[in-house]
CSV table of C-alpha atoms and ligand atoms in Angstrom, one decimal:
chain,number,residue,atom,x,y,z
A,1314,UNK,CA,-154.3,-12.4,141.3
A,1315,UNK,CA,-154.7,-8.6,141.8
A,1316,UNK,CA,-152.4,-6.1,140.2
A,1317,UNK,CA,-150.7,-5.4,143.6
A,1318,UNK,CA,-150.2,-9.0,144.6
A,1319,UNK,CA,-148.8,-9.7,141.2
A,1320,UNK,CA,-146.4,-6.8,141.6
A,1321,UNK,CA,-145.3,-8.1,145.0
A,1322,UNK,CA,-144.8,-11.5,143.6
A,1323,UNK,CA,-142.5,-10.3,140.9
A,1324,UNK,CA,-140.5,-8.1,143.3
A,1325,UNK,CA,-139.9,-11.1,145.5
A,1326,UNK,CA,-138.8,-13.3,142.6
A,1327,UNK,CA,-136.5,-10.5,141.5
A,1328,UNK,CA,-135.0,-10.2,145.1
A,1329,UNK,CA,-134.5,-13.9,145.3
A,1330,UNK,CA,-132.9,-13.9,141.9
A,1331,UNK,CA,-130.5,-11.1,142.9
A,1332,UNK,CA,-129.7,-12.9,146.2
A,1333,UNK,CA,-129.1,-16.1,144.3
A,1334,UNK,CA,-126.8,-14.3,141.9
A,1335,UNK,CA,-124.9,-12.7,144.7
A,1336,UNK,CA,-124.6,-16.1,146.4
A,1337,UNK,CA,-123.3,-17.6,143.2
A,1338,UNK,CA,-120.8,-14.8,142.6
A,1339,UNK,CA,-119.5,-14.5,146.2
A,1340,UNK,CA,-120.0,-17.8,148.0
A,1341,UNK,CA,-119.3,-20.3,145.2
A,1342,UNK,CA,-115.7,-19.3,144.5
A,1343,UNK,CA,-115.1,-19.5,148.3
A,1344,UNK,CA,-116.5,-23.0,148.4
A,1345,UNK,CA,-114.4,-24.0,145.4
A,1346,UNK,CA,-111.3,-22.5,147.0
A,1347,UNK,CA,-112.0,-24.4,150.3
A,1348,UNK,CA,-112.5,-27.6,148.3
A,1349,UNK,CA,-109.2,-27.1,146.4
A,1350,UNK,CA,-107.4,-26.5,149.7
A,1351,UNK,CA,-108.9,-29.6,151.3
A,1352,UNK,CA,-107.9,-31.6,148.2
A,1353,UNK,CA,-104.3,-30.2,148.3
A,1354,UNK,CA,-104.0,-31.0,152.0
A,1355,UNK,CA,-105.3,-34.5,151.3
A,1356,UNK,CA,-102.9,-35.0,148.4
A,1357,UNK,CA,-100.0,-33.8,150.6
A,1358,UNK,CA,-101.0,-36.1,153.5
A,1359,UNK,CA,-101.3,-39.0,151.1
A,1360,UNK,CA,-98.0,-38.5,149.4
A,1361,UNK,CA,-95.7,-37.6,152.3
A,1362,UNK,CA,-93.3,-40.1,153.8
A,1363,UNK,CA,-94.2,-38.7,157.3
A,1364,UNK,CA,-97.0,-40.5,159.1
A,1365,UNK,CA,-100.3,-38.8,159.8
A,1366,UNK,CA,-103.0,-40.0,162.2
A,1367,UNK,CA,-106.4,-38.7,163.3
A,1368,UNK,CA,-107.4,-40.5,166.5
A,1369,UNK,CA,-109.8,-40.2,169.4
A,1370,UNK,CA,-109.3,-39.8,173.1
A,1371,UNK,CA,-109.3,-43.6,173.6
A,1372,UNK,CA,-106.3,-44.0,171.2
A,1373,UNK,CA,-108.5,-45.5,168.4
A,1374,UNK,CA,-107.6,-44.5,164.8
A,1375,UNK,CA,-110.0,-42.5,162.7
A,1376,UNK,CA,-107.6,-41.9,159.8
A,1377,UNK,CA,-104.1,-43.0,158.9
A,1378,UNK,CA,-102.1,-42.0,155.8
A,1379,UNK,CA,-100.2,-44.3,153.5
A,1380,UNK,CA,-96.9,-42.8,154.8
A,1381,UNK,CA,-97.5,-44.4,158.2
A,1382,UNK,CA,-98.6,-47.7,156.6
A,1383,UNK,CA,-95.2,-47.8,154.8
A,1384,UNK,CA,-93.4,-46.8,157.9
A,1385,UNK,CA,-94.9,-49.5,160.1
A,1386,UNK,CA,-95.4,-52.3,157.6
A,1387,UNK,CA,-99.2,-52.8,158.2
A,1388,UNK,CA,-102.1,-52.2,155.8
A,1389,UNK,CA,-104.5,-49.3,156.5
A,1390,UNK,CA,-107.4,-51.6,157.3
A,1391,UNK,CA,-105.2,-53.5,159.8
A,1392,UNK,CA,-104.1,-50.3,161.5
A,1393,UNK,CA,-107.7,-49.0,161.7
A,1394,UNK,CA,-108.6,-52.1,163.7
A,1395,UNK,CA,-105.7,-51.6,166.1
A,1396,UNK,CA,-104.9,-49.2,168.9
A,1397,UNK,CA,-102.0,-46.8,169.6
A,1398,UNK,CA,-100.8,-49.1,172.3
A,1399,UNK,CA,-100.3,-51.9,169.7
A,1400,UNK,CA,-97.5,-50.0,168.1
A,1401,UNK,CA,-96.0,-48.1,171.0
A,1402,UNK,CA,-92.8,-49.7,172.3
A,1403,UNK,CA,-92.0,-47.3,175.1
A,1404,UNK,CA,-95.3,-46.3,176.9
A,1405,UNK,CA,-98.2,-48.6,178.0
A,1406,UNK,CA,-101.9,-47.7,177.7
A,1407,UNK,CA,-102.4,-45.9,181.0
A,1408,UNK,CA,-99.4,-43.6,180.2
A,1409,UNK,CA,-100.8,-43.1,176.6
A,1410,UNK,CA,-104.2,-42.1,178.0
A,1411,UNK,CA,-102.6,-39.7,180.5
A,1412,UNK,CA,-100.6,-38.2,177.7
A,1413,UNK,CA,-103.7,-37.8,175.5
A,1414,UNK,CA,-105.6,-36.1,178.4
A,1415,UNK,CA,-102.7,-33.8,178.8
A,1416,UNK,CA,-102.5,-32.9,175.1
A,1417,UNK,CA,-106.3,-32.2,175.0
A,1418,UNK,CA,-105.9,-29.9,178.0
A,1419,UNK,CA,-102.7,-28.1,176.7
A,1420,UNK,CA,-103.5,-28.3,173.0
A,1421,UNK,CA,-100.1,-29.5,171.8
A,1422,UNK,CA,-97.1,-31.8,172.5
A,1423,UNK,CA,-93.9,-32.9,170.7
A,1424,UNK,CA,-92.0,-35.9,171.9
A,1425,UNK,CA,-89.8,-38.8,170.8
A,1426,UNK,CA,-90.8,-42.5,171.1
A,1427,UNK,CA,-90.4,-45.9,169.4
A,1428,UNK,CA,-92.9,-47.9,167.4
A,1429,UNK,CA,-92.7,-51.6,166.7
A,1430,UNK,CA,-92.6,-52.4,162.9
A,1431,UNK,CA,-94.5,-55.4,161.7
A,1432,UNK,CA,-91.1,-57.2,161.2
A,1433,UNK,CA,-90.3,-56.7,164.9
A,1434,UNK,CA,-87.7,-53.9,164.5
A,1435,UNK,CA,-88.1,-50.7,166.3
A,1436,UNK,CA,-88.5,-47.3,164.6
A,1437,UNK,CA,-87.4,-44.1,166.3
A,1438,UNK,CA,-90.1,-41.5,165.9
A,1439,UNK,CA,-90.6,-37.8,166.6
A,1440,UNK,CA,-94.3,-37.1,167.0
A,1441,UNK,CA,-96.2,-33.8,167.1
A,1442,UNK,CA,-99.7,-34.1,168.4
A,1443,UNK,CA,-102.4,-31.4,168.4
A,1444,UNK,CA,-105.7,-31.7,170.2
A,1445,UNK,CA,-108.4,-30.6,167.7
A,1446,UNK,CA,-111.1,-30.6,170.3
A,1447,UNK,CA,-112.1,-32.8,173.3
A,1448,UNK,CA,-112.6,-35.9,171.1
A,1449,UNK,CA,-110.1,-35.7,168.2
A,1450,UNK,CA,-106.4,-35.4,167.9
A,1451,UNK,CA,-104.1,-35.1,164.9
A,1452,UNK,CA,-100.5,-36.4,164.9
A,1453,UNK,CA,-97.6,-36.1,162.5
A,1454,UNK,CA,-95.0,-38.8,162.9
A,1455,UNK,CA,-91.4,-38.5,161.5
A,1456,UNK,CA,-89.0,-41.5,161.3
A,1457,UNK,CA,-85.8,-40.3,163.0
A,1458,UNK,CA,-84.1,-43.7,163.1
A,1459,UNK,CA,-81.3,-42.6,160.8
A,1460,UNK,CA,-80.7,-39.5,163.0
A,1461,UNK,CA,-80.8,-41.6,166.2
A,1462,UNK,CA,-78.3,-44.1,164.7
A,1463,UNK,CA,-76.0,-41.3,163.6
A,1464,UNK,CA,-76.2,-39.7,167.1
A,1465,UNK,CA,-75.4,-43.1,168.7
A,1466,UNK,CA,-72.5,-43.7,166.4
A,1467,UNK,CA,-71.2,-40.2,167.1
A,1468,UNK,CA,-71.5,-40.7,170.9
A,1469,UNK,CA,-69.7,-44.0,170.5
A,1470,UNK,CA,-67.0,-42.4,168.4
A,1471,UNK,CA,-66.6,-39.6,171.0
A,1472,UNK,CA,-66.5,-42.1,173.8
A,1473,UNK,CA,-63.8,-44.1,172.1
A,1474,UNK,CA,-61.9,-41.0,171.2
A,1475,UNK,CA,-62.0,-39.9,174.8
A,1476,UNK,CA,-60.8,-43.3,175.9
A,1477,UNK,CA,-58.0,-43.1,173.4
A,1478,UNK,CA,-57.1,-39.6,174.5
A,1479,UNK,CA,-57.2,-40.7,178.2
A,1480,UNK,CA,-54.9,-43.7,177.3
A,1481,UNK,CA,-52.5,-41.2,175.5
A,1482,UNK,CA,-52.5,-38.8,178.5
A,1483,UNK,CA,-51.8,-41.7,180.9
A,1484,UNK,CA,-49.0,-42.9,178.6
A,1485,UNK,CA,-47.5,-39.5,178.4
A,1486,UNK,CA,-47.8,-39.0,182.1
A,1487,UNK,CA,-46.1,-42.4,182.8
A,1488,UNK,CA,-43.4,-41.9,180.2
A,1489,UNK,CA,-42.8,-38.4,181.6
A,1490,UNK,CA,-42.1,-40.0,185.0
A,1491,UNK,CA,-40.0,-42.7,183.5
A,1492,UNK,CA,-37.9,-40.2,181.6
A,1493,UNK,CA,-37.6,-37.8,184.5
A,1494,UNK,CA,-36.0,-40.3,186.8
A,1495,UNK,CA,-32.9,-41.0,184.7
A,1496,UNK,CA,-32.7,-37.3,183.8
A,1497,UNK,CA,-32.6,-36.4,187.5
A,1498,UNK,CA,-29.7,-38.9,187.8
A,1499,UNK,CA,-27.8,-37.3,184.9
A,1500,UNK,CA,-28.3,-33.8,186.3
A,1501,UNK,CA,-27.4,-34.8,189.9
A,1502,UNK,CA,-24.3,-36.7,188.9
A,1503,UNK,CA,-23.2,-33.9,186.6
A,1504,UNK,CA,-23.5,-31.5,189.6
A,1505,UNK,CA,-21.3,-33.9,191.7
A,1506,UNK,CA,-18.8,-34.2,188.9
A,1507,UNK,CA,-18.6,-30.5,188.5
A,1508,UNK,CA,-17.5,-30.2,192.1
A,1509,UNK,CA,-14.5,-32.4,191.5
A,1510,UNK,CA,-11.1,-31.2,190.2
A,1511,UNK,CA,-11.5,-30.9,186.4
A,1512,UNK,CA,-9.5,-29.5,183.5
A,1513,UNK,CA,-11.0,-26.4,182.0
A,1514,UNK,CA,-12.1,-28.2,178.8
A,1515,UNK,CA,-13.7,-31.0,180.8
A,1516,UNK,CA,-15.6,-28.4,182.9
A,1517,UNK,CA,-16.8,-26.7,179.8
A,1518,UNK,CA,-18.2,-29.9,178.3
A,1519,UNK,CA,-19.7,-31.0,181.5
A,1520,UNK,CA,-21.4,-27.6,182.0
A,1521,UNK,CA,-22.9,-28.1,178.5
A,1522,UNK,CA,-24.1,-31.6,179.5
A,1523,UNK,CA,-25.8,-30.0,182.5
A,1524,UNK,CA,-27.5,-27.2,180.6
A,1525,UNK,CA,-28.7,-29.7,177.9
A,1526,UNK,CA,-30.0,-32.0,180.5
A,1527,UNK,CA,-31.8,-29.1,182.2
A,1528,UNK,CA,-33.4,-28.0,178.9
A,1529,UNK,CA,-34.6,-31.6,178.3
A,1530,UNK,CA,-36.0,-31.7,181.8
A,1531,UNK,CA,-37.9,-28.4,181.2
A,1532,UNK,CA,-39.4,-29.9,178.0
A,1533,UNK,CA,-40.3,-33.1,179.9
A,1534,UNK,CA,-41.9,-31.0,182.7
A,1535,UNK,CA,-44.0,-29.1,180.1
A,1536,UNK,CA,-45.2,-32.2,178.4
A,1537,UNK,CA,-46.1,-33.8,181.7
A,1538,UNK,CA,-48.0,-30.6,182.8
A,1539,UNK,CA,-49.7,-30.4,179.5
A,1540,UNK,CA,-50.9,-34.0,179.7
A,1541,UNK,CA,-52.1,-33.4,183.3
A,1542,UNK,CA,-53.8,-30.2,182.1
A,1543,UNK,CA,-55.6,-32.1,179.3
A,1544,UNK,CA,-56.7,-34.8,181.7
A,1545,UNK,CA,-58.0,-32.1,184.2
A,1546,UNK,CA,-55.5,-33.2,186.8
A,1547,UNK,CA,-53.4,-30.1,187.1
A,1548,UNK,CA,-53.6,-29.2,190.8
A,1549,UNK,CA,-52.7,-26.2,192.8
A,1550,UNK,CA,-51.2,-26.4,196.3
A,1551,UNK,CA,-51.5,-24.1,199.2
A,1552,UNK,CA,-48.5,-23.1,201.3
A,1553,UNK,CA,-47.3,-20.0,203.1
A,1554,UNK,CA,-44.5,-18.1,201.3
A,1555,UNK,CA,-42.9,-14.8,200.8
A,1556,UNK,CA,-43.7,-13.4,197.3
A,1557,UNK,CA,-40.7,-11.1,197.4
A,1558,UNK,CA,-38.3,-13.9,198.3
A,1559,UNK,CA,-39.7,-16.2,195.7
A,1560,UNK,CA,-39.3,-13.6,192.9
A,1561,UNK,CA,-35.8,-12.6,194.1
A,1562,UNK,CA,-34.6,-16.2,194.0
A,1563,UNK,CA,-36.0,-16.7,190.6
A,1564,UNK,CA,-34.5,-13.5,189.2
A,1565,UNK,CA,-31.2,-14.4,190.7
A,1566,UNK,CA,-31.4,-17.9,189.1
A,1567,UNK,CA,-31.9,-16.5,185.6
A,1568,UNK,CA,-29.5,-13.6,186.0
A,1569,UNK,CA,-26.5,-15.5,184.5
A,1570,UNK,CA,-28.5,-16.2,181.3
A,1571,UNK,CA,-29.4,-12.5,180.9
A,1572,UNK,CA,-25.9,-11.5,181.6
A,1573,UNK,CA,-24.6,-13.9,179.0
A,1574,UNK,CA,-26.7,-12.2,176.4
A,1575,UNK,CA,-25.7,-8.7,177.7
A,1576,UNK,CA,-29.2,-7.9,178.9
A,1577,UNK,CA,-30.0,-5.8,181.9
A,1578,UNK,CA,-32.2,-7.7,184.4
A,1579,UNK,CA,-34.3,-5.5,186.6
A,1580,UNK,CA,-36.7,-6.5,189.3
A,1581,UNK,CA,-39.1,-4.1,191.1
A,1582,UNK,CA,-41.3,-5.3,193.9
A,1583,UNK,CA,-43.8,-2.8,195.4
A,1584,UNK,CA,-42.9,-2.0,199.0
A,1585,UNK,CA,-46.5,-2.7,200.1
A,1586,UNK,CA,-46.3,-6.3,199.2
A,1587,UNK,CA,-47.3,-8.5,202.2
A,1588,UNK,CA,-44.3,-10.3,203.7
A,1589,UNK,CA,-46.1,-13.7,203.6
A,1590,UNK,CA,-49.2,-15.0,201.7
A,1591,UNK,CA,-50.8,-18.4,201.2
A,1592,UNK,CA,-50.7,-19.8,197.7
A,1593,UNK,CA,-48.7,-22.1,195.4
A,1594,UNK,CA,-45.2,-20.7,195.2
A,1595,UNK,CA,-44.0,-23.6,193.0
A,1596,UNK,CA,-46.6,-22.9,190.3
A,1597,UNK,CA,-46.1,-19.1,190.5
A,1598,UNK,CA,-42.4,-19.6,190.0
A,1599,UNK,CA,-43.1,-21.8,187.1
A,1600,UNK,CA,-45.2,-19.1,185.3
A,1601,UNK,CA,-42.7,-16.4,186.1
A,1602,UNK,CA,-39.8,-18.5,184.9
A,1603,UNK,CA,-41.5,-19.3,181.7
A,1604,UNK,CA,-42.2,-15.6,181.0
A,1605,UNK,CA,-38.7,-14.6,182.0
A,1606,UNK,CA,-37.1,-17.4,179.9
A,1607,UNK,CA,-39.1,-16.2,176.8
A,1608,UNK,CA,-38.3,-12.6,177.5
A,1609,UNK,CA,-34.5,-13.4,177.5
A,1610,UNK,CA,-34.9,-15.8,174.6
A,1611,UNK,CA,-36.6,-13.3,172.3
A,1612,UNK,CA,-34.5,-10.2,173.3
A,1613,UNK,CA,-31.2,-9.5,171.8
A,1614,UNK,CA,-30.4,-6.1,173.3
A,1615,UNK,CA,-31.8,-3.9,176.1
A,1616,UNK,CA,-33.2,-5.7,179.1
A,1617,UNK,CA,-35.9,-7.5,181.0
A,1618,UNK,CA,-37.9,-6.0,183.9
A,1619,UNK,CA,-40.0,-8.0,186.4
A,1620,UNK,CA,-42.5,-6.1,188.4
A,1621,UNK,CA,-44.7,-7.2,191.3
A,1622,UNK,CA,-47.4,-5.5,193.3
A,1623,UNK,CA,-50.3,-6.7,195.5
A,1624,UNK,CA,-53.8,-5.3,195.8
A,1625,UNK,CA,-56.3,-6.3,198.5
A,1626,UNK,CA,-59.5,-8.0,197.5
A,1627,UNK,CA,-62.6,-8.9,199.6
A,1628,UNK,CA,-62.4,-11.5,202.3
A,1629,UNK,CA,-58.9,-10.7,203.4
A,1630,UNK,CA,-57.4,-12.2,200.1
A,1631,UNK,CA,-54.9,-10.5,197.9
A,1632,UNK,CA,-54.4,-10.2,194.2
A,1633,UNK,CA,-50.8,-10.5,193.0
A,1634,UNK,CA,-50.0,-8.5,189.9
A,1635,UNK,CA,-46.9,-9.6,188.0
A,1636,UNK,CA,-45.4,-8.4,184.8
A,1637,UNK,CA,-42.4,-9.3,182.7
A,1638,UNK,CA,-41.3,-6.6,180.2
A,1639,UNK,CA,-38.7,-7.0,177.5
A,1640,UNK,CA,-37.2,-4.9,174.7
A,1641,UNK,CA,-37.1,-7.8,172.3
A,1642,UNK,CA,-38.6,-8.6,168.9
A,1643,UNK,CA,-42.2,-8.2,170.0
A,1644,UNK,CA,-45.3,-10.0,168.7
A,1645,UNK,CA,-47.5,-9.0,165.8
A,1646,UNK,CA,-51.0,-8.0,167.0
A,1647,UNK,CA,-52.8,-10.8,165.0
A,1648,UNK,CA,-50.6,-13.4,166.8
A,1649,UNK,CA,-51.0,-12.1,170.3
A,1650,UNK,CA,-54.0,-14.2,171.1
A,1651,UNK,CA,-52.8,-17.4,169.4
A,1652,UNK,CA,-49.6,-17.7,171.5
A,1653,UNK,CA,-51.7,-18.8,174.5
A,1654,UNK,CA,-52.9,-21.9,172.6
A,1655,UNK,CA,-51.0,-25.1,172.9
A,1656,UNK,CA,-48.2,-25.8,170.3
A,1657,UNK,CA,-48.6,-22.3,169.1
A,1658,UNK,CA,-45.5,-20.3,168.1
A,1659,UNK,CA,-45.5,-17.0,166.3
A,1660,UNK,CA,-43.9,-18.6,163.2
A,1661,UNK,CA,-42.7,-22.1,162.7
A,1662,UNK,CA,-39.2,-20.9,161.7
A,1663,UNK,CA,-38.8,-19.6,165.3
A,1664,UNK,CA,-38.8,-23.2,166.5
A,1665,UNK,CA,-35.6,-23.8,164.5
A,1666,UNK,CA,-34.1,-20.6,165.6
A,1667,UNK,CA,-35.1,-20.5,169.3
A,1668,UNK,CA,-36.3,-24.0,170.1
A,1669,UNK,CA,-39.3,-24.4,172.5
A,1670,UNK,CA,-42.4,-26.5,172.4
A,1671,UNK,CA,-45.2,-23.9,172.2
A,1672,UNK,CA,-46.6,-25.3,175.4
A,1673,UNK,CA,-45.3,-22.9,178.0
A,1674,UNK,CA,-47.9,-20.1,177.6
A,1675,UNK,CA,-50.8,-22.6,177.3
A,1676,UNK,CA,-49.7,-24.1,180.7
A,1677,UNK,CA,-49.3,-20.6,182.2
A,1678,UNK,CA,-52.8,-19.6,181.1
A,1679,UNK,CA,-54.3,-22.7,182.7
A,1680,UNK,CA,-52.3,-22.3,185.9
A,1681,UNK,CA,-53.2,-18.7,186.2
A,1682,UNK,CA,-56.9,-19.5,185.7
A,1683,UNK,CA,-56.7,-22.2,188.4
A,1684,UNK,CA,-55.3,-19.6,190.7
A,1685,UNK,CA,-58.2,-17.3,190.0
A,1686,UNK,CA,-56.4,-14.8,187.8
A,1687,UNK,CA,-55.7,-14.1,184.1
A,1688,UNK,CA,-52.8,-13.5,181.8
A,1689,UNK,CA,-52.4,-11.2,178.8
A,1690,UNK,CA,-49.8,-9.5,176.6
A,1691,UNK,CA,-49.2,-6.1,175.3
A,1692,UNK,CA,-46.6,-6.0,172.5
A,1693,UNK,CA,-45.3,-4.0,169.6
A,1694,UNK,CA,-43.2,-5.7,166.9
A,1695,UNK,CA,-39.6,-4.4,167.1
A,1696,UNK,CA,-40.2,-2.6,170.4
A,1697,UNK,CA,-40.8,-5.5,172.9
A,1698,UNK,CA,-43.5,-7.2,174.9
A,1699,UNK,CA,-45.0,-7.1,178.4
A,1700,UNK,CA,-46.7,-10.2,179.7
A,1701,UNK,CA,-49.0,-9.4,182.6
A,1702,UNK,CA,-50.7,-11.9,185.0
A,1703,UNK,CA,-52.7,-11.8,188.2
A,1704,UNK,CA,-53.3,-14.6,190.7
A,1705,UNK,CA,-55.3,-14.7,193.9
A,1706,UNK,CA,-53.5,-15.5,197.1
A,1707,UNK,CA,-54.8,-15.7,200.7
A,1708,UNK,CA,-53.5,-13.8,203.7
A,1709,UNK,CA,-51.0,-15.8,205.7
A,1710,UNK,CA,-51.3,-16.2,209.4
A,1711,UNK,CA,-48.3,-14.0,209.9
A,1712,UNK,CA,-49.1,-10.2,209.8
A,1713,UNK,CA,-47.7,-8.2,207.0
A,1714,UNK,CA,-44.7,-6.1,207.7
A,1715,UNK,CA,-43.2,-3.2,205.8
A,1716,UNK,CA,-42.4,-4.1,202.2
A,1717,UNK,CA,-39.1,-5.2,200.8
A,1718,UNK,CA,-37.4,-5.2,197.4
A,1719,UNK,CA,-35.8,-8.1,195.8
A,1720,UNK,CA,-32.9,-7.6,193.5
A,1721,UNK,CA,-31.0,-9.6,191.0
A,1722,UNK,CA,-28.7,-8.1,188.5
A,1723,UNK,CA,-29.9,-4.5,189.1
A,1724,UNK,CA,-32.5,-2.8,191.2
A,1725,UNK,CA,-34.9,-0.1,190.2
B,744,ADP,P1,-42.2,-21.8,173.5
B,744,ADP,O1,-41.5,-20.6,174.1
B,744,ADP,O2,-41.7,-23.0,174.2
B,744,ADP,O3,-42.2,-21.8,172.0
B,744,ADP,P2,-44.5,-20.5,174.7
B,744,ADP,O4,-45.9,-21.0,174.8
B,744,ADP,O5,-43.8,-20.1,175.9
B,744,ADP,O6,-43.7,-21.7,174.0
B,744,ADP,O7,-44.5,-19.3,173.7
B,744,ADP,C1,-45.2,-19.4,172.5
B,744,ADP,C2,-44.7,-18.5,171.4
B,744,ADP,O8,-45.0,-17.1,171.8
B,744,ADP,C3,-43.2,-18.4,171.3
B,744,ADP,O9,-42.7,-19.5,170.5
B,744,ADP,C4,-42.9,-17.1,170.6
B,744,ADP,O10,-43.2,-17.2,169.3
B,744,ADP,C5,-44.0,-16.2,171.3
B,744,ADP,N1,-43.4,-15.5,172.5
B,744,ADP,C6,-43.6,-15.8,173.8
B,744,ADP,N2,-43.0,-14.9,174.6
B,744,ADP,C7,-42.4,-13.9,173.7
B,744,ADP,C8,-41.7,-12.7,173.9
B,744,ADP,N3,-41.4,-12.3,175.1
B,744,ADP,N4,-41.3,-12.0,172.8
B,744,ADP,C9,-41.6,-12.5,171.6
B,744,ADP,N5,-42.4,-13.6,171.3
B,744,ADP,C10,-42.8,-14.3,172.4
């Protein structure tokens, strides 16, 4: 060997040595890290209770973890000799193959199915499959039998609760009718008796009988409406009526009660209100009566004012805006939303003092919504309250004529 070739030889050996050293320093830790990761993943797959499969496009197993073996009750060697279709309880082979093809194309799919355990029972599973490439797929399988059983139990519970609720609503509706018939008899006969010659004391007692019977009837009607509302059977009728006349009649019907408490009752109807509209006058009256009754009930001095106006909306329809203002005790701001919920009263002591069921405003809110409107309150404790509501009504066949005012007690 010449001196030059000897030198070249040693340079090459040195270079190889440096390369080897670099390889050992840089690549070896990487390889070790990869090996550690693979071992950790393997450990996790072996110890988890979830199932893990690697399988090919024909549905044949390449690997299965102990978790799936425990889940399905077969040994690993038994499973490796079987096919997905041997476990699958919902889909058959052609469907499984179509699904595999779809996953390979899309890369990923999550679905629920059932597998047949060795003992013949079914297991509910949630499976997430990922297509690794054209040939291999990886699946993670989670036993969701407990969750499914709980869902089923909950559905069954809900169904029986709904059935019980329906039975209760039917019972309340039937009882309401049963109770209303004799109550109508009591009220009707009291009216007849009141028209006969009576001594002052007898008249006074009979008048009390009548007002008690009417209060009871109002409660029965509320309960009946509420049970209909819960059963989704509250209906709205459509008839032609005069809003001004309806409001005037109502205000005149409650004027005696207001007068008895020394309250001024004022009614103001906007002159532009159409003479006739199409809607449900009975239900409108019911809402207004409830608001006026409350206004009188919760006011000890001052007065109650009913206002009505109508605005036009698209399609020849109208929106009726009504409000009932009082100078009574008012409602604290944090209670103002609750009062529209069923059985809700500002404070329970008011039941003892003023009576009532706490159903009136809940029914009003539902009725107003059924008539395409809304209801709300503005109130200040100690100053009074104003309840506002709107409802949609249609134009009546009769053309509107110049407005009119309805009065009871006092006109503004
Ligand atoms: P009820 O009057 O039968 O209790 P409502 O649903 O009509 O039931 O009213 C619910 C509650 O709202 C009443 O109990 C009362 O506490 C409060 N409330 C309603 N209207 C008024 C009002 N004008 N002034 C003060 N509080 C009112």
